[in-house]
Tab-separated table of C-alpha atoms in Angstrom:
chain	number	residue	atom	x	y	z
A	1	MET	CA	-130.675	82.256	-21.936
A	2	SER	CA	-131.811	78.858	-23.185
A	3	SER	CA	-129.102	77.104	-21.189
A	4	CYS	CA	-130.777	78.017	-17.913
A	5	LEU	CA	-132.701	74.757	-17.968
A	6	LYS	CA	-130.706	71.897	-16.491
A	7	ASN	CA	-131.821	69.325	-19.018
A	8	LYS	CA	-131.348	71.675	-21.882
A	9	SER	CA	-127.885	72.704	-20.740
A	10	ARG	CA	-126.936	69.037	-20.459
A	11	SER	CA	-127.633	68.569	-24.159
A	12	LEU	CA	-124.959	71.113	-25.098
A	13	PRO	CA	-122.026	68.661	-25.322
A	14	ALA	CA	-123.850	66.569	-27.900
A	15	GLY	CA	-125.448	69.450	-29.732
A	16	ARG	CA	-124.459	72.960	-30.629
A	17	GLY	CA	-122.819	73.729	-27.319
A	18	PHE	CA	-119.703	72.479	-25.596
A	19	ALA	CA	-117.860	69.479	-27.022
A	20	GLN	CA	-114.604	67.797	-26.196
A	21	ALA	CA	-111.692	69.213	-28.142
A	22	GLY	CA	-110.571	66.858	-30.868
A	23	SER	CA	-113.911	65.123	-31.372
A	24	ASN	CA	-114.823	64.803	-35.065
A	25	LYS	CA	-118.058	62.871	-34.647
A	26	LYS	CA	-120.875	64.027	-36.853
A	27	ARG	CA	-123.744	65.394	-34.800
A	28	PRO	CA	-127.263	64.239	-35.610
A	29	ARG	CA	-129.769	66.736	-36.873
A	30	ARG	CA	-132.287	67.887	-34.336
A	31	GLY	CA	-135.954	68.619	-34.631
A	32	PRO	CA	-137.678	71.932	-34.027
A	33	PRO	CA	-137.045	73.714	-30.738
A	34	LEU	CA	-139.270	72.660	-27.876
A	35	ASN	CA	-140.691	76.122	-27.394
A	36	ASN	CA	-142.007	76.087	-30.981
A	37	ALA	CA	-143.241	72.490	-30.911
A	38	LEU	CA	-145.558	72.807	-27.884
A	39	ASP	CA	-148.581	75.047	-27.503
A	40	PRO	CA	-149.072	77.173	-24.351
A	41	ASP	CA	-151.370	74.623	-22.693
A	42	ALA	CA	-148.815	71.830	-23.170
A	43	LEU	CA	-146.026	74.051	-21.807
A	44	SER	CA	-148.082	74.906	-18.734
A	45	ALA	CA	-148.698	71.198	-18.159
A	46	VAL	CA	-144.970	70.483	-18.350
A	47	PHE	CA	-144.064	73.324	-15.994
A	48	SER	CA	-146.650	72.142	-13.451
A	49	TYR	CA	-144.269	69.286	-12.550
A	50	LEU	CA	-141.673	71.755	-11.256
A	51	ASP	CA	-141.900	72.423	-7.541
A	52	CYS	CA	-138.995	74.844	-7.172
A	53	MET	CA	-139.377	78.596	-7.569
A	54	TYR	CA	-135.858	78.924	-8.938
A	55	ASP	CA	-136.513	76.308	-11.650
A	56	LEU	CA	-139.622	78.180	-12.715
A	57	ALA	CA	-137.707	81.460	-12.728
A	58	SER	CA	-134.974	79.854	-14.850
A	59	CYS	CA	-137.549	78.530	-17.327
A	60	SER	CA	-139.082	81.975	-17.662
A	61	LEU	CA	-135.746	83.340	-18.933
A	62	VAL	CA	-135.596	81.002	-21.953
A	63	CYS	CA	-137.982	82.883	-24.247
A	64	ARG	CA	-141.184	84.919	-24.243
A	65	ALA	CA	-143.409	81.900	-24.817
A	66	TRP	CA	-141.966	80.098	-21.813
A	67	ARG	CA	-142.205	83.234	-19.679
A	68	ARG	CA	-145.903	83.615	-20.468
A	69	ALA	CA	-146.541	79.926	-19.758
A	70	VAL	CA	-144.724	80.124	-16.410
A	71	THR	CA	-146.176	83.368	-15.081
A	72	ARG	CA	-149.749	82.442	-16.019
A	73	GLY	CA	-149.579	78.971	-14.489
A	74	ILE	CA	-151.285	78.015	-11.249
A	75	CYS	CA	-148.131	76.346	-9.890
A	76	PHE	CA	-146.180	79.584	-10.165
A	77	ASN	CA	-148.830	81.600	-8.354
A	78	VAL	CA	-148.977	79.094	-5.490
A	79	LEU	CA	-145.190	78.921	-5.077
A	80	TYR	CA	-144.807	82.668	-5.359
A	81	ARG	CA	-147.396	83.252	-2.629
A	82	LYS	CA	-145.602	80.756	-0.386
A	83	GLN	CA	-142.215	82.405	-0.944
A	84	TRP	CA	-143.704	85.856	-0.324
A	85	GLU	CA	-145.263	84.748	2.960
A	86	MET	CA	-141.891	83.333	4.080
A	87	GLY	CA	-140.326	86.740	3.529
A	88	LEU	CA	-137.989	85.591	0.740
A	89	VAL	CA	-139.343	87.889	-1.974
A	90	ARG	CA	-140.938	91.298	-2.007
A	91	GLY	CA	-141.415	92.051	-5.710
A	92	VAL	CA	-142.778	90.628	-8.912
A	93	CYS	CA	-139.497	90.436	-10.865
A	94	LEU	CA	-138.454	86.822	-11.450
A	95	GLU	CA	-134.774	87.743	-11.599
A	96	GLU	CA	-134.973	89.449	-8.227
A	97	MET	CA	-136.837	86.446	-6.892
A	98	ALA	CA	-134.022	84.096	-7.912
A	99	GLY	CA	-131.538	86.467	-6.287
A	100	ALA	CA	-133.539	86.461	-3.055
A	101	ILE	CA	-133.518	82.662	-2.946
A	102	HIS	CA	-129.750	82.686	-3.529
A	103	ARG	CA	-129.172	85.164	-0.677
A	104	HIS	CA	-131.399	83.154	1.632
A	105	ALA	CA	-129.346	80.016	0.900
A	106	LEU	CA	-126.040	81.776	1.634
A	107	LEU	CA	-127.286	83.180	4.922
A	108	GLN	CA	-129.513	80.460	6.346
A	109	SER	CA	-128.973	77.093	4.630
A	110	PRO	CA	-128.351	74.457	7.330
A	111	ARG	CA	-125.683	72.516	5.409
A	112	ILE	CA	-122.616	73.636	3.467
A	113	ASN	CA	-121.063	70.830	1.435
A	114	VAL	CA	-117.626	71.479	-0.044
A	115	ASP	CA	-116.481	69.282	-2.929
A	116	GLN	CA	-112.796	69.440	-3.831
A	117	TRP	CA	-110.849	67.998	-6.749
A	118	LYS	CA	-107.554	68.573	-8.507
A	119	GLY	CA	-108.084	70.394	-11.775
A	120	HIS	CA	-104.628	71.348	-13.101
A	121	SER	CA	-101.004	70.485	-12.607
A	122	GLY	CA	-100.192	73.973	-11.291
A	123	ASN	CA	-101.940	76.674	-9.324
A	124	ILE	CA	-105.306	77.673	-10.787
A	125	ASP	CA	-105.640	81.423	-10.897
A	126	GLN	CA	-108.637	81.945	-13.227
A	127	CYS	CA	-112.151	80.560	-13.491
A	128	ARG	CA	-115.430	81.519	-15.136
A	129	MET	CA	-118.834	79.899	-14.625
A	130	LYS	CA	-122.015	80.258	-16.657
A	131	ASP	CA	-125.186	78.169	-16.470
A	132	GLY	CA	-123.573	75.154	-14.861
A	133	TRP	CA	-120.372	75.211	-16.944
A	134	LEU	CA	-117.010	75.987	-15.367
A	135	LEU	CA	-113.918	77.020	-17.328
A	136	THR	CA	-110.595	77.012	-15.460
A	137	GLY	CA	-107.092	78.012	-16.453
A	138	SER	CA	-103.609	78.534	-15.099
A	139	THR	CA	-100.831	80.810	-16.249
A	140	ARG	CA	-98.448	77.859	-15.944
A	141	ASP	CA	-100.430	75.578	-18.266
A	142	LYS	CA	-100.919	75.742	-22.014
A	143	PHE	CA	-104.591	74.856	-21.944
A	144	MET	CA	-107.971	75.558	-20.371
A	145	ARG	CA	-110.320	72.918	-19.005
A	146	LEU	CA	-114.095	72.833	-19.140
A	147	TRP	CA	-116.201	71.171	-16.428
A	148	SER	CA	-119.857	70.529	-15.819
A	149	VAL	CA	-120.648	71.423	-12.206
A	150	GLU	CA	-124.336	70.557	-12.246
A	151	GLU	CA	-125.566	67.414	-10.553
A	152	SER	CA	-126.269	64.447	-12.809
A	153	ARG	CA	-127.197	60.822	-12.380
A	154	LYS	CA	-123.846	59.552	-13.615
A	155	CYS	CA	-121.308	61.814	-11.980
A	156	GLU	CA	-120.805	65.354	-10.789
A	157	TYR	CA	-118.073	67.598	-12.163
A	158	ASN	CA	-117.767	65.835	-15.506
A	159	PHE	CA	-114.639	66.744	-17.402
A	160	GLN	CA	-115.738	68.105	-20.787
A	161	GLY	CA	-112.509	68.836	-22.633
A	162	GLU	CA	-109.271	70.766	-22.960
A	163	TYR	CA	-108.668	73.786	-25.149
A	164	ARG	CA	-105.000	74.170	-26.003
A	165	PHE	CA	-102.973	76.782	-27.820
A	166	PRO	CA	-99.546	76.513	-29.465
A	167	VAL	CA	-96.557	76.479	-27.157
A	168	ASP	CA	-94.916	79.445	-28.872
A	169	TYR	CA	-97.930	81.660	-28.062
A	170	GLY	CA	-96.835	82.110	-24.462
A	171	PRO	CA	-98.808	81.824	-21.204
A	172	LEU	CA	-102.526	82.302	-20.664
A	173	VAL	CA	-103.398	85.839	-19.546
A	174	GLY	CA	-107.205	85.892	-19.432
A	175	PHE	CA	-110.317	84.316	-20.914
A	176	ASP	CA	-114.102	84.321	-20.986
A	177	PHE	CA	-116.762	82.301	-22.796
A	178	ASP	CA	-120.386	82.155	-23.891
A	179	GLU	CA	-122.672	79.514	-25.418
A	180	SER	CA	-120.722	79.163	-28.650
A	181	LYS	CA	-117.084	80.136	-28.122
A	182	ILE	CA	-114.181	80.741	-25.781
A	183	VAL	CA	-112.210	83.974	-26.103
A	184	GLY	CA	-108.742	84.019	-24.597
A	185	LEU	CA	-105.727	86.310	-24.379
A	186	VAL	CA	-102.388	84.492	-24.565
A	187	GLY	CA	-98.801	85.653	-24.660
A	188	SER	CA	-96.824	88.079	-22.549
A	189	GLU	CA	-94.635	90.333	-24.670
A	190	SER	CA	-96.463	89.442	-27.886
A	191	SER	CA	-100.174	89.154	-27.043
A	192	ARG	CA	-102.836	87.460	-29.128
A	193	ILE	CA	-106.596	87.119	-28.847
A	194	CYS	CA	-107.737	83.635	-29.852
A	195	ILE	CA	-111.145	82.047	-30.305
A	196	TRP	CA	-112.035	78.408	-29.739
A	197	ARG	CA	-115.338	77.071	-31.028
A	198	HIS	CA	-117.407	74.622	-28.977
A	199	SER	CA	-117.887	72.298	-31.942
A	200	GLY	CA	-114.856	70.080	-31.368
A	201	MET	CA	-112.444	71.989	-33.605
A	202	THR	CA	-109.001	72.223	-32.049
A	203	ARG	CA	-107.626	74.945	-34.278
A	204	ILE	CA	-107.608	78.558	-33.083
A	205	LEU	CA	-109.971	80.767	-35.041
A	206	ASN	CA	-109.356	84.375	-35.981
A	207	PRO	CA	-106.036	84.923	-34.183
A	208	PHE	CA	-105.129	88.577	-33.706
A	209	LYS	CA	-101.453	88.898	-34.535
A	210	CYS	CA	-100.878	91.670	-32.058
A	211	LYS	CA	-97.107	91.924	-32.083
A	212	GLY	CA	-96.380	95.607	-32.474
A	213	THR	CA	-100.072	96.408	-31.936
A	214	ILE	CA	-100.755	95.348	-28.357
A	215	PRO	CA	-97.831	96.266	-26.111
A	216	MET	CA	-98.058	93.429	-23.594
A	217	GLY	CA	-101.665	92.628	-22.662
A	218	LEU	CA	-102.173	92.190	-18.908
A	219	CYS	CA	-105.901	91.406	-18.678
A	220	MET	CA	-108.934	90.816	-20.874
A	221	SER	CA	-112.693	91.116	-20.584
A	222	TYR	CA	-115.259	89.959	-23.121
A	223	CYS	CA	-118.783	91.152	-23.919
A	224	ASP	CA	-120.044	89.797	-27.224
A	225	PRO	CA	-119.119	90.902	-29.843
A	226	GLU	CA	-116.225	92.891	-28.365
A	227	ALA	CA	-113.156	91.933	-26.371
A	228	VAL	CA	-111.249	94.557	-24.399
A	229	VAL	CA	-107.563	94.127	-23.598
A	230	GLY	CA	-105.851	96.074	-20.832
A	231	CYS	CA	-102.251	96.901	-21.746
A	232	ALA	CA	-99.058	97.764	-19.959
A	233	ASP	CA	-98.947	101.228	-21.538
A	234	GLY	CA	-102.157	102.333	-19.792
A	235	THR	CA	-104.476	101.829	-22.754
A	236	ALA	CA	-107.549	99.659	-23.289
A	237	ARG	CA	-107.927	98.258	-26.813
A	238	VAL	CA	-111.336	97.194	-28.067
A	239	PHE	CA	-111.449	94.384	-30.653
A	240	ASP	CA	-114.451	93.345	-32.699
A	241	MET	CA	-114.738	89.550	-32.801
A	242	TYR	CA	-116.431	89.452	-36.203
A	243	SER	CA	-114.275	91.856	-38.186
A	244	SER	CA	-111.039	90.896	-36.355
A	245	GLN	CA	-110.134	94.566	-36.126
A	246	CYS	CA	-109.183	96.924	-33.314
A	247	SER	CA	-112.018	99.471	-33.211
A	248	HIS	CA	-110.832	101.711	-30.355
A	249	ILE	CA	-107.629	102.514	-28.506
A	250	ILE	CA	-108.480	104.356	-25.300
A	251	ARG	CA	-105.950	105.818	-22.893
A	252	MET	CA	-107.343	104.887	-19.502
A	253	HIS	CA	-104.492	106.030	-17.253
A	254	ASP	CA	-101.996	108.848	-17.354
A	255	LEU	CA	-98.256	108.334	-17.095
A	256	GLU	CA	-98.621	104.888	-18.679
A	257	VAL	CA	-99.878	103.160	-15.527
A	258	PRO	CA	-100.582	99.532	-16.554
A	259	VAL	CA	-104.199	98.386	-16.754
A	260	THR	CA	-104.284	95.307	-14.519
A	261	CYS	CA	-108.041	94.595	-14.254
A	262	LEU	CA	-111.127	95.348	-16.328
A	263	GLY	CA	-114.902	95.435	-16.007
A	264	LEU	CA	-117.487	95.869	-18.773
A	265	SER	CA	-121.082	97.031	-18.922
A	266	ASP	CA	-122.977	96.845	-22.192
A	267	LYS	CA	-126.187	98.850	-22.595
A	268	GLY	CA	-127.482	99.152	-26.108
A	269	SER	CA	-124.817	100.668	-28.339
A	270	ARG	CA	-122.732	101.940	-25.404
A	271	LEU	CA	-119.904	99.909	-23.939
A	272	SER	CA	-118.670	101.178	-20.578
A	273	ILE	CA	-115.136	100.127	-19.672
A	274	LEU	CA	-113.888	100.139	-16.090
A	275	ALA	CA	-110.104	99.898	-15.985
A	276	GLY	CA	-108.080	99.560	-12.815
A	277	GLY	CA	-104.376	100.111	-12.482
A	278	GLY	CA	-102.085	101.424	-9.794
A	279	SER	CA	-104.324	103.148	-7.257
A	280	SER	CA	-107.002	104.513	-9.624
A	281	ILE	CA	-110.032	103.378	-11.612
A	282	THR	CA	-111.038	105.033	-14.867
A	283	VAL	CA	-114.465	104.658	-16.462
A	284	SER	CA	-114.818	105.293	-20.169
A	285	SER	CA	-117.979	105.202	-22.272
A	286	VAL	CA	-117.231	103.998	-25.777
A	287	LEU	CA	-119.515	105.516	-28.370
A	288	SER	CA	-119.325	104.969	-32.106
A	289	PRO	CA	-117.186	106.458	-33.536
A	290	ASN	CA	-115.919	108.581	-30.603
A	291	HIS	CA	-115.344	107.880	-26.948
A	292	GLU	CA	-115.370	110.007	-23.843
A	293	PHE	CA	-114.065	109.678	-20.310
A	294	ALA	CA	-116.763	109.532	-17.681
A	295	ALA	CA	-115.099	109.328	-14.283
A	296	LYS	CA	-111.945	108.731	-12.268
A	297	MET	CA	-111.778	107.209	-8.771
A	298	TYR	CA	-108.792	106.832	-6.467
A	299	MET	CA	-107.971	104.444	-3.641
A	300	ALA	CA	-105.254	104.225	-1.025
A	301	GLY	CA	-103.669	100.924	-2.092
A	302	GLU	CA	-102.816	99.240	-5.372
A	303	ILE	CA	-105.872	97.746	-7.038
A	304	LYS	CA	-106.069	93.961	-7.415
A	305	SER	CA	-109.673	93.114	-8.398
A	306	LEU	CA	-112.688	94.912	-9.832
A	307	SER	CA	-116.451	94.337	-10.031
A	308	TYR	CA	-119.345	96.402	-11.370
A	309	ASN	CA	-123.019	96.228	-10.432
A	310	PRO	CA	-125.436	98.109	-12.710
A	311	CYS	CA	-128.478	97.167	-10.590
A	312	GLY	CA	-130.150	99.258	-7.948
A	313	ASN	CA	-130.602	102.991	-7.676
A	314	ASP	CA	-126.859	103.606	-7.424
A	315	LYS	CA	-124.635	102.152	-10.120
A	316	THR	CA	-121.800	100.930	-7.965
A	317	VAL	CA	-118.281	99.726	-8.624
A	318	PHE	CA	-116.327	97.581	-6.154
A	319	ALA	CA	-112.571	97.267	-5.962
A	320	GLY	CA	-110.197	95.144	-3.890
A	321	SER	CA	-106.687	96.266	-3.047
A	322	MET	CA	-103.374	94.565	-2.433
A	323	ASN	CA	-103.471	95.578	1.237
A	324	GLY	CA	-106.808	93.880	1.983
A	325	TYR	CA	-109.265	96.765	1.530
A	326	VAL	CA	-112.587	96.658	-0.343
A	327	TYR	CA	-113.957	99.924	-1.728
A	328	SER	CA	-117.330	100.928	-3.146
A	329	TRP	CA	-118.087	103.992	-5.282
A	330	ASP	CA	-121.223	105.511	-6.699
A	331	LEU	CA	-120.484	105.518	-10.407
A	332	ARG	CA	-122.774	108.473	-11.131
A	333	THR	CA	-121.192	110.886	-8.674
A	334	CYS	CA	-117.747	109.228	-8.231
A	335	ARG	CA	-118.400	109.404	-4.493
A	336	LEU	CA	-116.821	106.855	-2.157
A	337	LEU	CA	-119.661	105.003	-0.412
A	338	TRP	CA	-117.666	102.867	2.005
A	339	GLU	CA	-114.386	101.102	2.586
A	340	THR	CA	-113.736	97.941	4.604
A	341	ARG	CA	-110.516	96.153	5.443
A	342	LEU	CA	-110.921	92.378	5.500
A	343	SER	CA	-107.332	91.353	6.248
A	344	GLU	CA	-103.761	92.360	5.609
A	345	TYR	CA	-103.618	90.205	2.461
A	346	ALA	CA	-104.620	90.985	-1.115
A	347	VAL	CA	-108.250	90.754	-2.248
A	348	CYS	CA	-107.973	88.611	-5.387
A	349	SER	CA	-111.584	88.224	-6.543
A	350	MET	CA	-115.106	89.454	-5.838
A	351	GLN	CA	-118.469	88.718	-7.398
A	352	HIS	CA	-122.200	89.120	-6.956
A	353	ARG	CA	-125.164	87.478	-8.610
A	354	ARG	CA	-126.869	89.267	-11.443
A	355	TYR	CA	-129.747	91.471	-10.234
A	356	ASP	CA	-128.431	91.192	-6.684
A	357	ALA	CA	-127.808	94.582	-5.087
A	358	THR	CA	-127.434	93.355	-1.510
A	359	THR	CA	-124.587	90.813	-1.108
A	360	LEU	CA	-120.996	90.640	-2.353
A	361	VAL	CA	-118.759	87.550	-2.099
A	362	VAL	CA	-115.047	88.313	-1.648
A	363	GLY	CA	-112.032	85.998	-1.581
A	364	GLY	CA	-108.328	86.652	-1.279
A	365	MET	CA	-104.948	85.486	-0.112
A	366	ASP	CA	-106.198	84.886	3.428
A	367	GLY	CA	-108.201	81.912	2.082
A	368	VAL	CA	-111.499	82.970	3.697
A	369	LEU	CA	-114.777	83.616	1.888
A	370	HIS	CA	-116.316	86.886	3.067
A	371	LEU	CA	-119.952	87.823	2.504
A	372	LEU	CA	-120.389	91.611	2.515
A	373	ASP	CA	-123.397	93.906	2.463
A	374	GLN	CA	-123.189	95.938	-0.744
A	375	ASN	CA	-124.911	98.947	0.817
A	376	THR	CA	-122.843	99.312	3.984
A	377	GLY	CA	-119.673	97.266	3.426
A	378	ASN	CA	-120.196	95.366	6.669
A	379	VAL	CA	-119.116	91.738	6.807
A	380	VAL	CA	-122.287	89.663	7.175
A	381	THR	CA	-120.584	86.298	7.670
A	382	LYS	CA	-117.496	84.287	6.765
A	383	PHE	CA	-117.239	80.803	5.280
A	384	VAL	CA	-114.453	78.440	6.302
A	385	LEU	CA	-113.884	74.690	6.306
A	386	ASP	CA	-115.078	72.663	9.269
A	387	THR	CA	-111.883	70.992	10.455
A	388	SER	CA	-113.788	68.644	12.792
A	389	TYR	CA	-115.400	66.853	9.856
A	390	CYS	CA	-113.767	63.626	8.629
A	391	VAL	CA	-112.736	64.004	4.991
A	392	LEU	CA	-114.374	61.530	2.613
A	393	SER	CA	-112.288	60.760	-0.483
A	394	SER	CA	-113.200	58.804	-3.585
A	395	THR	CA	-111.306	58.038	-6.771
A	396	ARG	CA	-113.405	57.728	-9.872
A	397	PRO	CA	-113.003	58.351	-13.597
A	398	ALA	CA	-113.772	61.836	-14.841
A	399	LEU	CA	-116.181	61.436	-17.717
A	400	SER	CA	-115.560	63.357	-20.898
A	401	SER	CA	-118.271	64.874	-23.065
A	402	SER	CA	-118.015	61.955	-25.487
A	403	GLY	CA	-118.837	59.510	-22.684
A	404	GLY	CA	-115.359	58.055	-22.315
A	405	CYS	CA	-113.089	58.135	-19.285
A	406	SER	CA	-110.213	60.558	-19.653
A	407	ARG	CA	-108.425	60.142	-16.282
A	408	ASN	CA	-108.896	59.044	-12.701
A	409	MET	CA	-109.503	61.947	-10.352
A	410	VAL	CA	-109.679	62.167	-6.575
A	411	PHE	CA	-112.791	63.898	-5.254
A	412	GLN	CA	-113.038	64.894	-1.604
A	413	ARG	CA	-116.196	65.758	0.310
A	414	LEU	CA	-115.620	68.399	2.998
A	415	LYS	CA	-117.876	70.465	5.189
A	416	GLY	CA	-118.058	74.221	5.503
A	417	ARG	CA	-119.380	76.394	8.280
A	418	ARG	CA	-120.264	79.999	8.965
A	419	THR	CA	-118.421	82.153	11.457
A	420	ALA	CA	-119.182	85.461	13.088
A	421	PRO	CA	-118.141	88.581	11.148
A	422	ASP	CA	-115.502	89.457	13.751
A	423	ALA	CA	-114.269	85.885	14.382
A	424	ASP	CA	-110.522	85.329	14.529
A	425	ILE	CA	-109.755	82.548	12.047
A	426	VAL	CA	-106.023	82.976	11.621
A	427	SER	CA	-105.366	79.555	13.133
A	428	ILE	CA	-107.533	77.733	10.558
A	429	PRO	CA	-105.444	76.460	7.613
A	430	ALA	CA	-106.837	78.168	4.540
A	431	PRO	CA	-104.963	78.109	1.211
A	432	PRO	CA	-105.203	81.377	-0.736
A	433	ILE	CA	-108.222	81.909	-2.986
A	434	THR	CA	-106.968	82.983	-6.405
A	435	CYS	CA	-110.366	83.360	-8.104
A	436	LEU	CA	-114.052	82.712	-7.452
A	437	ALA	CA	-117.272	82.366	-9.421
A	438	LEU	CA	-120.909	82.402	-8.319
A	439	GLY	CA	-123.715	80.061	-9.296
A	440	MET	CA	-127.191	79.560	-7.912
A	441	LYS	CA	-126.738	78.561	-4.235
A	442	ARG	CA	-123.093	77.673	-4.835
A	443	ILE	CA	-119.657	79.294	-4.937
A	444	ILE	CA	-116.685	78.025	-6.943
A	445	THR	CA	-113.205	78.845	-5.629
A	446	THR	CA	-109.805	78.083	-7.142
A	447	HIS	CA	-106.637	77.841	-5.094
A	448	ASP	CA	-102.898	77.910	-5.526
A	449	LYS	CA	-102.777	74.261	-4.391
A	450	ASP	CA	-103.926	73.206	-7.903
A	451	TYR	CA	-107.459	72.222	-6.885
A	452	ILE	CA	-111.014	73.498	-7.225
A	453	ARG	CA	-113.667	73.772	-4.510
A	454	THR	CA	-117.421	73.920	-4.881
A	455	TRP	CA	-119.308	75.344	-1.882
A	456	LYS	CA	-122.916	74.135	-2.048
A	457	PHE	CA	-125.504	75.661	0.257
A	458	ILE	CA	-128.205	73.067	0.795
């Protein structure tokens, strides 16, 4: 949670967080944490300089001391009253407040800036974003790349480093990361789970030699301290990152239907696994030491993407199919809530902000960003590029985390626009969206044309 602050997250490359692979520089020792060094009055004085409700909400998520200082401050009460009068918020939960500001930006922001740059040599089919850090990967490359996508005085989209794995390990299958490590699944016939530390070490830590144990891993999802691998034989295998052991082998599908996508929900000691494969979704609750199946849901087409939202009164699961449909189920009753067809092409990725139970962002092979209502499935709006805008290009060095220039990269500034939900946009050139990630008032999309786009709603 401490990386929610912009300035604090920017100190990660030089401190305990992200560092460029291969850097062996000794890091200086730091003093006591800021939240322990300042008393409540001093913290309130510091927070009084913030004039953005989202910044205050982000600060409140760092620790209890910061939350008390923020919520008891005069600046917070004034800004909250202003936001409430504008109709942006209707509750007292800071997380819901940040979600309301994000929704308002997607629906009503006057400008949509789209920044585009080339990130890999081949098509980029995977990306993850957390607290201003973006990790991208391609099944054709032998490495992952880390970017900073927060605005800075020097340069936006700073290149932070590459994380490679041996050539004989095979292609990249899936990955995820947190504040201290990157967890990835590599290899096709012989799959391995590997861990990279964010301290500059290039060696792979705790490799799982899964030959003969994991029969061809197809997808991976990570929720510290466990990584779940979906396999071609219809099983989901749960690995503990600290003991380097496989703790559970769960048969998710009958007749050995491959598990092609996963979703995780961690509540206390229970890990709920959502596995999609073929035309069905299976939900399993993993308890120690036993596990039990909770639900099964079926759809008309072959499943391509999966998302789970534990917020709201109804715990809902969303799924995208190969034939362009998006489905929503109530996880408690396994009842189909709605289904919507966006296009005739596959739905590759879908996401929503945490604590947001209203909007769902969907992207697929049609290359269009769709914004859906989670409750009804109706398309609220669509985001496409504004072809009438003159493209502005600039070539500048991509800065690495050590401050040096690693390569020259071409950055392009484009413009986006909203369209009506029923608008016909077949004639607009739109390269397929292979994956997407959501940040605060921004959407990251990766494409099969080997570049990355950042949609910023200003």
